């Protein structure tokens, strides 16, 4: 069953700023949707429109078939986890979690039962009588989630909930959020600028760029078949190598001297892409091109090699290669590489669409 | 400051002791003076140790009449002062809380203009607008009444400004979280905002109570009935007896009594007061 539908939803701020032109999205029940994009692209704006904290300028929002545009946040049956947790500093953990239920007029005994259930699930039972300032960052984060969970909402909304945690805790909470969401089966809309977080959490991803949904799809869809160079560059770490080129009869012409053979009907300017992990080291005979090595990042399990395409003029495009295991090539030496055609991504340079 | 130099410790303690002596000496002398008969002051030297008329002076002043032409007992004037001070304090706090709430959290036309108009009343304390205010109060038939004593002093730009700053520091996410939790304007005000401003309210309470308690000119002007005389204004009246025979012992006792409530408030709320001025929980 479709749970949440955004139909041509757009936002213009009172100061005239057109943050979101129009977004269409339909979310299935129980789905985990991640809105991802660089800072300032309108992720929070979109989420806050769903929450009811910002008005919807154009289009329509429906939750379980009911139009929500003019409903107060509390009437939408949603719960939100904020970036800075937004716990009430003067209330105990228990009261923080109970506050929303109290406002709904739920009987005390029932509130106590719900809060203690959720507290058990999140391991907060010991902390119920503490104030937020007596908690660690991770614990606050958990309380914020607990406050959302006790209300049994139709939809969870998260706005960069992990960005204030240290790296290790972030990974741990990420796993935990995903497990909880699976267990509860609650439809979730999650905002992040971190593509790793996005890839690992999402059933489907929405990549936003300047308020426009560039592509909507599963993490593997986006990884394997990015619709635009923007998505291609955004998904995956390190980013995909993208090089402006021309598609001619001979193939992809990257520079005067370098043309990678390909037969394709399209003619004209393109963006040619290949992921760092898909470039292969080879010997000189079988190589497609050579790389002049400029920097080596050894991470143990993998090695990232940064360099420039070797051309006769010396102004080659920058390129990153990702090799598994440790490698220690010399800086400034040449490395011969093969770029298997099956891993190429081609985009029309004008329309920015995938070919 | 974490410094460990013996002479510095000595010097700072010496300074503090001198300060205490400077503040405490007049109080001590007032206390001593109140225990001597009124005639003891004519002889030319100031007594430094208790006399034997203490019980009599204090008994009279507290329960019979303050003396020097003021015929109401001190406890009664204290009650009037207390009603006025508390009325002003609570009135000011309530009004400023509400106006700051409106200015910070609600969007309405001319919101900023409203704020600046309130702010400009800083330039209009009672003393400046005393004649027109007197006329208004007189026309409303509020002379010689508690309402007349408190109402004109209640509007407060300072407190509004203070609460505005305090409210502005409440994170937007907190307001939104409360909205998601179904808290309407009143619930938000009472459940979230008031508890968060608790220390600021306490600090303001201390300041405003002392302000209210020490009111002199306004009560002097609008009360002509003994039943509404406040303590502070009466002390001045006690000094202006015509025959020149001022009963200093009674005045000293009254003065000491007039100092007690502010001191009690400061000591009682010291902890919250300091907290409200230096830190916030938010
Ligand atoms: N209240 C506002 N008024 C005007 N512009 C805003 C407002 N809030 C956000 N914006 C603008 O809208 C754009 C998207 O903001 P936001 O949704 O917060 O981005 P993010 O993807 O980082 O969460 C930004 O360019 C921001 O400057
Ligand atoms: Mg944001």
XYZ file of C-alpha atoms and ligand atoms in Angstrom:
665
model
C 0.000 0.000 0.000
C 1.285 3.451 -0.808
C 1.757 5.345 2.406
C 3.061 8.796 1.596
C 2.593 10.596 -1.679
C 4.248 13.837 -2.659
C 2.666 15.197 -5.786
C 4.476 18.064 -7.499
C 5.425 19.421 -4.099
C 7.230 22.744 -4.327
C 8.457 25.374 -1.929
C 9.026 29.065 -2.284
C 10.218 30.777 0.883
C 8.603 34.049 1.937
C 11.744 35.893 0.852
C 11.100 34.670 -2.679
C 13.753 31.947 -2.666
C 12.600 29.028 -4.801
C 14.022 26.189 -2.728
C 12.158 23.293 -4.344
C 10.604 23.538 -7.813
C 8.621 20.294 -7.864
C 9.165 16.867 -6.374
C 7.165 13.720 -7.055
C 7.635 10.789 -4.746
C 5.498 7.934 -3.573
C 6.579 5.911 -0.606
C 5.365 2.394 0.099
C 4.339 1.316 3.572
C 7.349 0.312 5.652
C 9.821 1.682 3.171
C 13.024 3.414 4.253
C 13.576 6.397 1.987
C 16.720 8.475 2.256
C 16.890 12.030 0.924
C 20.485 12.725 0.104
C 22.302 15.635 -1.460
C 24.892 18.290 -0.737
C 24.301 20.924 1.913
C 21.729 23.525 0.923
C 20.018 21.411 -1.742
C 16.648 21.474 0.030
C 16.583 18.174 1.898
C 15.498 19.701 5.168
C 12.995 21.886 3.401
C 11.334 18.866 1.822
C 11.322 16.923 5.077
C 9.938 19.854 7.004
C 7.128 20.221 4.512
C 6.195 16.617 5.148
C 6.417 17.308 8.878
C 4.208 20.367 8.596
C 6.850 22.697 9.976
C 7.000 24.508 6.644
C 3.983 25.252 4.540
C 3.696 23.548 1.166
C 3.732 26.226 -1.542
C 2.534 24.103 -4.434
C 1.416 20.530 -4.930
C -0.080 18.087 -2.525
C 1.045 15.820 0.291
C -1.028 12.759 1.124
C -0.449 10.335 3.972
C -2.541 7.148 3.757
C -4.670 8.832 1.153
C -5.505 11.826 3.293
C -4.519 15.309 2.164
C -2.143 16.799 4.721
C -1.251 20.216 3.320
C -3.216 22.176 5.880
C -2.885 19.898 8.890
C -0.893 20.857 11.959
C 2.254 18.773 12.553
C 0.654 17.080 15.548
C -2.340 16.027 13.452
C -0.297 14.290 10.788
C 0.544 11.255 12.884
C 4.241 11.574 12.238
C 7.244 11.834 14.515
C 10.487 13.608 13.885
C 14.032 13.206 15.171
C 15.992 16.432 14.991
C 19.652 16.972 14.267
C 20.356 18.458 17.693
C 17.872 16.068 19.316
C 15.734 18.940 20.650
C 15.125 17.219 23.963
C 13.334 19.332 26.565
C 16.254 20.217 28.845
C 14.173 20.599 32.003
C 12.340 17.299 31.692
C 13.556 13.861 32.610
C 14.005 11.252 29.916
C 10.685 9.776 30.951
C 8.866 13.097 30.661
C 10.524 13.837 27.360
C 9.138 10.637 25.962
C 5.771 10.983 27.640
C 5.111 14.620 26.740
C 3.553 14.012 23.343
C 1.315 11.279 24.728
C 0.222 13.471 27.624
C -0.782 16.194 25.206
C -2.925 13.699 23.400
C -4.743 12.941 26.603
C -3.600 9.358 26.917
C -4.242 7.864 30.380
C -1.234 7.837 32.720
C -1.020 4.080 33.090
C -0.975 3.559 29.362
C 1.729 6.196 28.934
C 3.886 4.505 31.565
C 3.487 1.194 29.792
C 4.390 2.579 26.376
C 7.374 4.520 27.620
C 8.742 1.554 29.492
C 8.304 -0.692 26.432
C 10.221 1.674 24.215
C 12.824 2.332 26.908
C 13.442 -1.399 27.150
C 13.768 -1.686 23.407
C 16.341 1.131 23.301
C 18.150 0.218 26.518
C 17.085 3.422 28.233
C 15.407 1.918 31.290
C 18.237 2.905 33.646
C 18.216 6.475 32.383
C 14.533 7.298 32.634
C 14.912 9.619 35.627
C 17.905 11.526 34.232
C 17.858 14.954 32.625
C 19.184 15.297 29.064
C 22.297 17.148 30.199
C 23.306 14.100 32.234
C 23.402 11.943 29.099
C 26.076 11.316 26.514
C 25.548 12.252 22.875
C 24.626 8.716 21.905
C 22.167 8.400 24.754
C 20.491 11.683 23.847
C 20.179 10.442 20.310
C 18.502 7.314 21.609
C 16.086 9.319 23.747
C 15.194 11.421 20.734
C 14.401 8.239 18.862
C 12.466 6.907 21.809
C 10.383 10.052 21.894
C 9.509 9.465 18.256
C 8.813 5.781 18.743
C 6.429 5.938 21.706
C 3.903 7.702 19.578
C 3.537 4.809 17.127
C 3.488 7.233 14.222
C 2.643 6.348 10.647
C 5.852 7.970 9.460
C 9.250 8.635 11.030
C 11.147 11.672 9.874
C 14.860 12.033 10.567
C 16.857 15.174 9.811
C 20.567 14.322 9.856
C 20.168 12.597 13.203
C 23.700 11.214 13.367
C 25.727 14.216 12.297
C 26.564 15.222 15.865
C 27.992 11.859 16.856
C 31.572 10.693 16.549
C 32.424 8.394 13.656
C 32.289 5.137 15.563
C 29.009 5.845 17.283
C 27.565 6.993 13.997
C 28.176 3.607 12.421
C 26.731 1.849 15.438
C 23.591 4.015 15.545
C 23.169 3.648 11.805
C 22.942 -0.108 12.124
C 20.638 0.250 15.080
C 18.274 2.644 13.334
C 17.987 0.277 10.403
C 17.263 -2.715 12.668
C 14.659 -0.813 14.651
C 12.964 0.407 11.523
C 12.776 -3.131 10.130
C 11.396 -4.415 13.392
C 8.737 -1.710 13.695
C 8.016 -1.599 9.980
C 7.342 2.120 10.116
C 7.600 4.132 6.925
C 10.660 6.345 7.232
C 11.954 9.453 5.536
C 15.558 10.120 6.415
C 17.705 13.115 5.472
C 21.473 12.999 5.265
C 24.302 14.551 3.303
C 26.486 11.500 3.899
C 26.252 9.152 0.947
C 27.629 6.170 2.906
C 24.869 6.593 5.448
C 22.397 6.956 2.619
C 23.556 3.845 0.767
C 23.592 1.626 3.832
C 20.222 2.701 5.217
C 17.997 3.184 2.242
C 15.520 0.950 0.549
C 15.343 3.723 -1.988
C 17.359 6.892 -2.318
C 16.277 10.284 -3.534
C 19.240 12.309 -4.729
C 18.436 16.002 -4.523
C 20.301 18.670 -6.410
C 19.244 22.303 -6.053
C 15.775 21.240 -4.997
C 15.311 18.825 -7.874
C 15.107 15.067 -7.480
C 17.905 13.973 -9.827
C 17.206 10.295 -9.411
C 15.074 8.015 -7.273
C 16.025 4.386 -6.910
C 17.612 1.627 -4.868
C 21.209 2.137 -3.784
C 22.394 -0.410 -6.356
C 20.371 1.229 -9.134
C 22.054 4.500 -8.366
C 25.465 2.923 -8.136
C 25.155 0.897 -11.311
C 23.112 3.237 -13.443
C 23.379 6.822 -12.255
C 21.016 8.958 -14.312
C 23.155 12.091 -14.335
C 26.803 13.024 -13.771
C 25.682 14.655 -10.517
C 24.360 11.375 -9.142
C 27.366 9.542 -10.529
C 29.711 11.848 -8.672
C 27.656 11.910 -5.518
C 27.132 8.197 -5.007
C 30.207 6.146 -4.305
C 33.392 6.966 -2.466
C 35.773 8.023 -3.836
C 33.707 9.710 -6.528
C 33.406 8.421 -10.024
C 36.002 9.760 -12.456
C 34.151 12.041 -14.879
C 35.857 13.415 -17.941
C 34.460 15.655 -20.639
C 34.897 14.002 -24.008
C 33.459 13.747 -27.482
C 31.716 10.775 -28.987
C 32.914 10.268 -32.568
C 32.897 7.485 -35.106
C 36.095 6.152 -33.618
C 34.768 6.174 -30.094
C 35.167 8.309 -26.991
C 37.682 10.998 -27.815
C 39.194 12.184 -24.563
C 42.064 14.179 -25.989
C 43.724 14.649 -29.375
C 45.859 11.593 -28.876
C 43.533 9.456 -26.799
C 40.392 7.871 -28.159
C 38.794 4.897 -26.509
C 37.120 2.757 -29.169
C 33.336 2.423 -28.965
C 30.517 2.165 -31.440
C 27.553 4.256 -30.367
C 24.980 6.142 -32.345
C 25.310 9.348 -30.352
C 27.537 12.123 -31.671
C 28.731 15.156 -29.777
C 29.864 16.269 -26.350
C 29.584 13.723 -23.557
C 30.724 13.123 -20.033
C 32.612 9.873 -19.805
C 32.767 8.194 -16.420
C 34.314 5.224 -14.719
C 34.501 4.408 -11.037
C 37.945 4.289 -9.391
C 37.347 0.679 -8.373
C 36.668 -0.390 -11.968
C 40.000 0.725 -13.379
C 42.438 -2.155 -13.742
C 46.220 -2.177 -13.703
C 47.614 -3.741 -16.859
C 50.767 -3.972 -18.936
C 51.635 -1.461 -21.626
C 50.288 -3.501 -24.579
C 46.796 -4.027 -23.229
C 46.430 -0.644 -21.531
C 43.910 1.998 -22.583
C 45.903 4.850 -21.146
C 48.634 5.750 -18.711
C 48.390 7.612 -15.432
C 51.075 9.914 -14.073
C 50.931 9.243 -10.315
C 50.698 12.306 -8.093
C 49.643 10.984 -4.709
C 49.077 7.647 -3.032
C 46.702 7.076 -0.125
C 47.341 3.738 1.526
C 44.490 2.594 3.730
C 45.725 -0.957 4.196
C 42.746 -2.812 2.809
C 42.784 -0.578 -0.236
C 44.976 1.980 -1.910
C 43.793 5.135 -3.640
C 46.063 6.406 -6.361
C 45.575 9.974 -7.546
C 47.118 11.056 -10.781
C 46.647 12.713 -14.159
C 46.057 11.151 -17.526
C 49.386 11.119 -19.288
C 49.120 13.219 -22.455
C 51.680 14.706 -24.723
C 50.750 18.255 -23.673
C 51.065 17.382 -19.989
C 47.595 18.791 -19.102
C 45.785 15.544 -18.465
C 42.513 15.096 -16.606
C 42.764 14.107 -12.924
C 41.864 10.491 -12.226
C 41.575 8.297 -9.142
C 42.227 4.562 -9.083
C 41.219 2.299 -6.282
C 43.157 -0.898 -5.824
C 42.552 -3.488 -3.178
C 45.377 -4.309 -0.814
C 48.556 -2.323 -0.231
C 50.471 -0.872 -3.184
C 53.426 1.457 -3.114
C 54.083 2.877 -6.580
C 56.520 5.752 -6.924
C 55.210 9.275 -7.158
C 55.613 10.643 -10.684
C 55.962 7.177 -12.181
C 53.581 5.967 -14.868
C 50.891 3.412 -14.265
C 49.189 1.608 -17.140
C 45.452 1.201 -16.806
C 42.618 -0.562 -18.498
C 39.028 0.751 -18.411
C 36.639 -2.121 -19.207
C 33.817 -0.953 -21.462
C 31.181 -2.724 -19.375
C 31.881 -0.274 -16.550
C 31.665 2.906 -18.553
C 29.029 5.528 -17.864
C 28.162 7.922 -20.655
C 26.148 11.109 -20.223
C 25.029 13.663 -22.767
C 27.015 16.795 -21.938
C 24.097 19.061 -22.868
C 21.126 17.392 -21.242
C 23.209 15.751 -18.512
C 21.194 12.577 -19.086
C 22.551 9.071 -19.218
C 23.058 7.709 -22.719
C 40.956 32.691 38.867
C 43.247 30.006 40.096
C 46.264 31.679 41.620
C 48.110 30.611 44.642
C 50.037 33.484 46.136
C 49.715 33.965 49.898
C 49.989 37.739 49.885
C 47.292 37.927 47.213
C 44.957 35.830 49.339
C 45.744 38.081 52.276
C 45.174 41.262 50.286
C 41.874 40.094 48.823
C 40.627 39.006 52.220
C 41.668 42.293 53.746
C 39.819 44.175 51.006
C 36.728 42.103 51.573
C 36.894 42.670 55.333
C 37.181 46.433 54.852
C 34.235 46.281 52.488
C 32.180 44.362 54.996
C 33.080 46.840 57.720
C 32.080 49.773 55.524
C 28.723 48.233 54.753
C 28.054 46.812 58.189
C 29.095 49.724 60.375
C 26.095 51.967 59.650
C 23.790 49.014 60.145
C 25.475 48.243 63.431
C 25.149 51.834 64.550
C 21.500 51.877 63.619
C 20.977 48.719 65.631
C 22.805 50.154 68.628
C 21.026 53.480 68.351
C 17.668 51.790 68.423
C 18.465 50.436 71.883
C 19.113 53.815 73.471
C 16.486 56.301 74.580
C 15.735 59.130 72.177
C 17.538 61.624 74.403
C 20.886 59.856 74.049
C 21.558 61.586 70.757
C 21.454 65.126 71.996
C 24.563 64.765 74.174
C 27.015 64.785 71.315
C 28.577 61.354 71.173
C 27.393 58.362 69.244
C 26.935 55.227 71.349
C 28.706 52.127 70.011
C 27.279 49.519 72.348
C 23.730 48.466 73.141
C 21.721 50.509 75.583
C 18.806 49.294 77.679
C 15.836 50.825 75.893
C 15.790 48.283 73.096
C 12.763 46.259 74.050
C 10.659 49.336 74.628
C 11.584 51.045 71.320
C 11.134 47.962 69.211
C 7.864 47.012 70.890
C 6.429 50.446 70.304
C 7.658 50.806 66.765
C 6.584 47.385 65.640
C 3.193 47.113 67.225
C 1.939 50.511 68.376
C 3.121 53.381 66.238
C 6.283 54.168 64.402
C 6.463 57.555 66.085
C 7.570 60.974 64.854
C 4.105 61.775 63.600
C 3.488 58.424 61.946
C 0.790 56.759 63.912
C 0.541 53.395 62.182
C 2.658 50.546 63.513
C 5.536 49.321 61.391
C 4.100 45.868 60.815
C 1.121 47.451 59.117
C 3.216 49.623 56.816
C 5.379 46.620 56.120
C 2.307 44.794 54.956
C 1.437 47.671 52.631
C 4.968 47.758 51.277
C 4.903 44.036 50.782
C 1.613 44.154 48.905
C 2.940 46.927 46.700
C 6.323 45.292 46.095
C 4.857 41.875 45.332
C 2.133 43.401 43.183
C 4.693 45.293 41.145
C 7.016 42.300 40.924
C 4.453 39.734 39.850
C 2.699 42.224 37.597
C 5.907 43.165 35.868
C 6.990 39.560 35.435
C 3.618 38.417 34.109
C 3.248 41.298 31.664
C 6.803 41.110 30.407
C 6.674 37.350 29.988
C 3.549 37.634 27.904
C 4.723 40.524 25.774
C 8.107 38.916 25.168
C 6.311 35.680 24.264
C 4.167 37.480 21.726
C 7.097 39.376 20.254
C 9.383 36.390 19.905
C 7.091 33.537 18.939
C 4.203 35.025 17.010
C 4.195 36.568 13.577
C 1.946 39.594 13.409
C 2.127 42.891 11.561
C 4.305 45.591 13.126
C 5.861 43.091 15.482
C 9.184 44.885 15.558
C 7.529 48.249 15.864
C 5.680 46.963 18.945
C 8.939 45.866 20.436
C 10.628 49.187 19.860
C 7.700 51.089 21.279
C 7.898 48.982 24.413
C 11.617 49.477 24.437
C 11.254 53.238 24.230
C 9.288 53.340 27.458
C 12.664 52.760 29.088
C 13.028 56.489 28.663
C 9.808 57.113 30.581
C 10.194 55.995 34.200
C 7.550 57.076 36.713
C 9.478 60.151 37.720
C 9.311 61.552 34.182
C 5.642 60.898 33.592
C 4.531 61.461 37.145
C 2.132 64.332 36.553
C 0.111 62.797 33.706
C 0.197 59.414 35.408
C -1.092 60.998 38.580
C -3.895 62.578 36.651
C -4.888 59.316 35.025
C -4.841 57.494 38.332
C -6.805 60.265 39.994
C -9.391 60.259 37.207
C -9.776 56.532 37.540
C -10.432 57.060 41.229
C -7.474 54.942 42.195
C -5.838 57.264 44.720
C -5.415 55.563 48.060
C -5.709 52.043 46.732
C -3.398 49.122 46.158
C -4.266 49.146 42.475
C -3.169 52.753 42.254
C 0.044 51.917 44.075
C 1.040 49.073 41.776
C -0.582 49.357 38.367
C 1.255 52.406 36.990
C 4.578 50.818 37.853
C 3.926 47.459 36.268
C 4.821 48.043 32.621
C 8.459 47.146 32.200
C 10.632 47.471 29.150
C 13.675 46.109 30.932
C 12.010 42.873 31.900
C 10.419 42.494 28.468
C 13.814 42.957 26.893
C 15.399 40.444 29.229
C 12.776 37.806 28.535
C 12.980 38.510 24.830
C 16.690 37.758 24.879
C 16.034 34.675 26.948
C 13.337 33.416 24.562
C 15.438 34.156 21.517
C 18.037 31.777 22.854
C 15.536 28.912 22.903
C 16.554 26.730 19.955
C 14.096 26.645 17.070
C 14.196 22.861 17.041
C 12.834 22.808 20.570
C 9.871 24.895 19.538
C 9.282 22.578 16.603
C 9.639 19.474 18.717
C 6.945 20.845 21.009
C 4.754 21.538 18.002
C 5.174 17.968 16.821
C 4.328 16.810 20.321
C 1.016 18.597 20.015
C 1.735 21.456 22.406
C -0.378 24.491 21.539
C 0.689 28.044 22.394
C -0.401 27.861 26.025
C 1.000 24.428 26.671
C 4.266 25.468 25.104
C 4.366 28.558 27.270
C 3.666 26.781 30.531
C 5.342 23.422 29.931
C 8.453 24.477 28.076
C 9.079 28.191 28.142
C 8.355 28.960 31.795
C 10.507 26.134 33.171
C 13.314 27.143 30.841
C 13.131 30.754 32.029
C 12.937 29.738 35.673
C 16.310 31.150 36.668
C 15.768 34.362 34.727
C 12.442 34.836 36.449
C 14.082 34.320 39.826
C 16.831 36.817 39.085
C 14.305 39.321 37.902
C 12.140 38.691 40.925
C 14.950 39.765 43.225
C 15.699 42.920 41.285
C 12.069 43.890 40.856
C 11.144 43.156 44.443
C 13.814 45.550 45.658
C 12.698 48.096 43.066
C 9.109 47.784 44.241
C 9.963 47.814 47.906
C 12.074 50.943 47.575
C 9.415 52.943 45.737
C 9.251 56.338 47.359
C 7.979 59.130 45.169
C 4.929 57.409 43.735
C 3.424 56.169 47.025
C 4.188 59.544 48.586
C 2.158 61.191 45.872
C -0.928 59.067 45.676
C -1.506 57.990 49.275
C -3.020 60.416 51.705
C -4.661 57.812 53.857
C -2.667 56.188 56.665
C -4.121 52.845 55.674
C -2.001 52.782 52.495
C 1.258 54.257 53.751
C 4.303 52.244 52.815
C 7.330 51.830 55.011
C 9.986 53.504 52.899
C 8.023 56.708 52.371
C 7.127 56.828 56.040
C 10.748 56.934 57.119
C 11.126 60.221 55.328
C 7.949 61.500 56.951
C 9.315 60.549 60.343
C 12.278 62.817 59.703
C 10.187 65.853 59.037
C 8.520 66.365 62.378
C 8.098 70.033 63.041
C 9.250 70.446 66.625
C 12.767 69.269 65.826
C 12.706 66.636 68.483
C 13.363 63.631 66.303
C 13.204 60.248 67.993
C 16.212 58.714 66.312
C 15.899 55.435 68.101
C 12.498 54.860 66.535
C 13.691 55.879 63.115
C 16.646 53.535 63.356
C 14.454 50.631 64.355
C 12.060 51.357 61.499
C 14.919 51.648 59.042
C 16.326 48.310 60.088
C 12.925 46.735 59.672
C 12.604 48.280 56.233
C 15.849 46.620 55.226
C 14.809 43.151 56.290
C 12.514 41.979 53.461
C 14.897 42.862 50.607
C 17.720 41.190 52.498
C 15.562 38.130 53.070
C 14.646 37.949 49.381
C 18.251 38.300 48.263
C 19.505 35.662 50.669
C 16.628 33.306 49.970
C 17.007 33.492 46.211
C 20.744 33.972 46.028
C 21.464 30.670 44.336
C 18.811 31.023 41.632
C 19.677 34.685 41.208
C 23.314 34.022 40.419
C 22.387 31.128 38.173
C 19.948 33.293 36.277
C 22.558 35.932 35.670
C 25.471 33.750 34.677
C 24.243 30.614 32.984
C 21.320 29.018 31.301
C 20.336 25.422 30.909
C 19.470 25.712 27.290
N 13.382 30.146 6.067
C 14.069 30.245 4.906
N 13.942 31.341 4.126
C 14.616 31.437 2.965
N 15.439 30.517 2.484
C 15.614 29.393 3.201
C 14.949 29.201 4.448
N 15.311 28.002 4.936
C 16.178 27.487 4.045
N 16.355 28.310 2.992
C 17.203 28.064 1.819
O 16.700 26.932 1.142
C 17.765 26.131 0.676
C 17.598 24.708 1.168
O 17.747 24.685 2.549
P 17.698 23.334 3.377
O 16.483 22.584 2.998
O 17.879 23.665 4.805
O 19.008 22.591 2.831
P 19.654 21.236 3.322
O 19.597 20.337 2.123
O 21.062 21.565 3.666
O 18.887 20.704 4.468
C 19.046 26.777 1.150
O 19.616 27.460 0.065
C 18.620 27.732 2.214
O 19.434 28.868 2.208
Mg 19.432 20.443 6.523
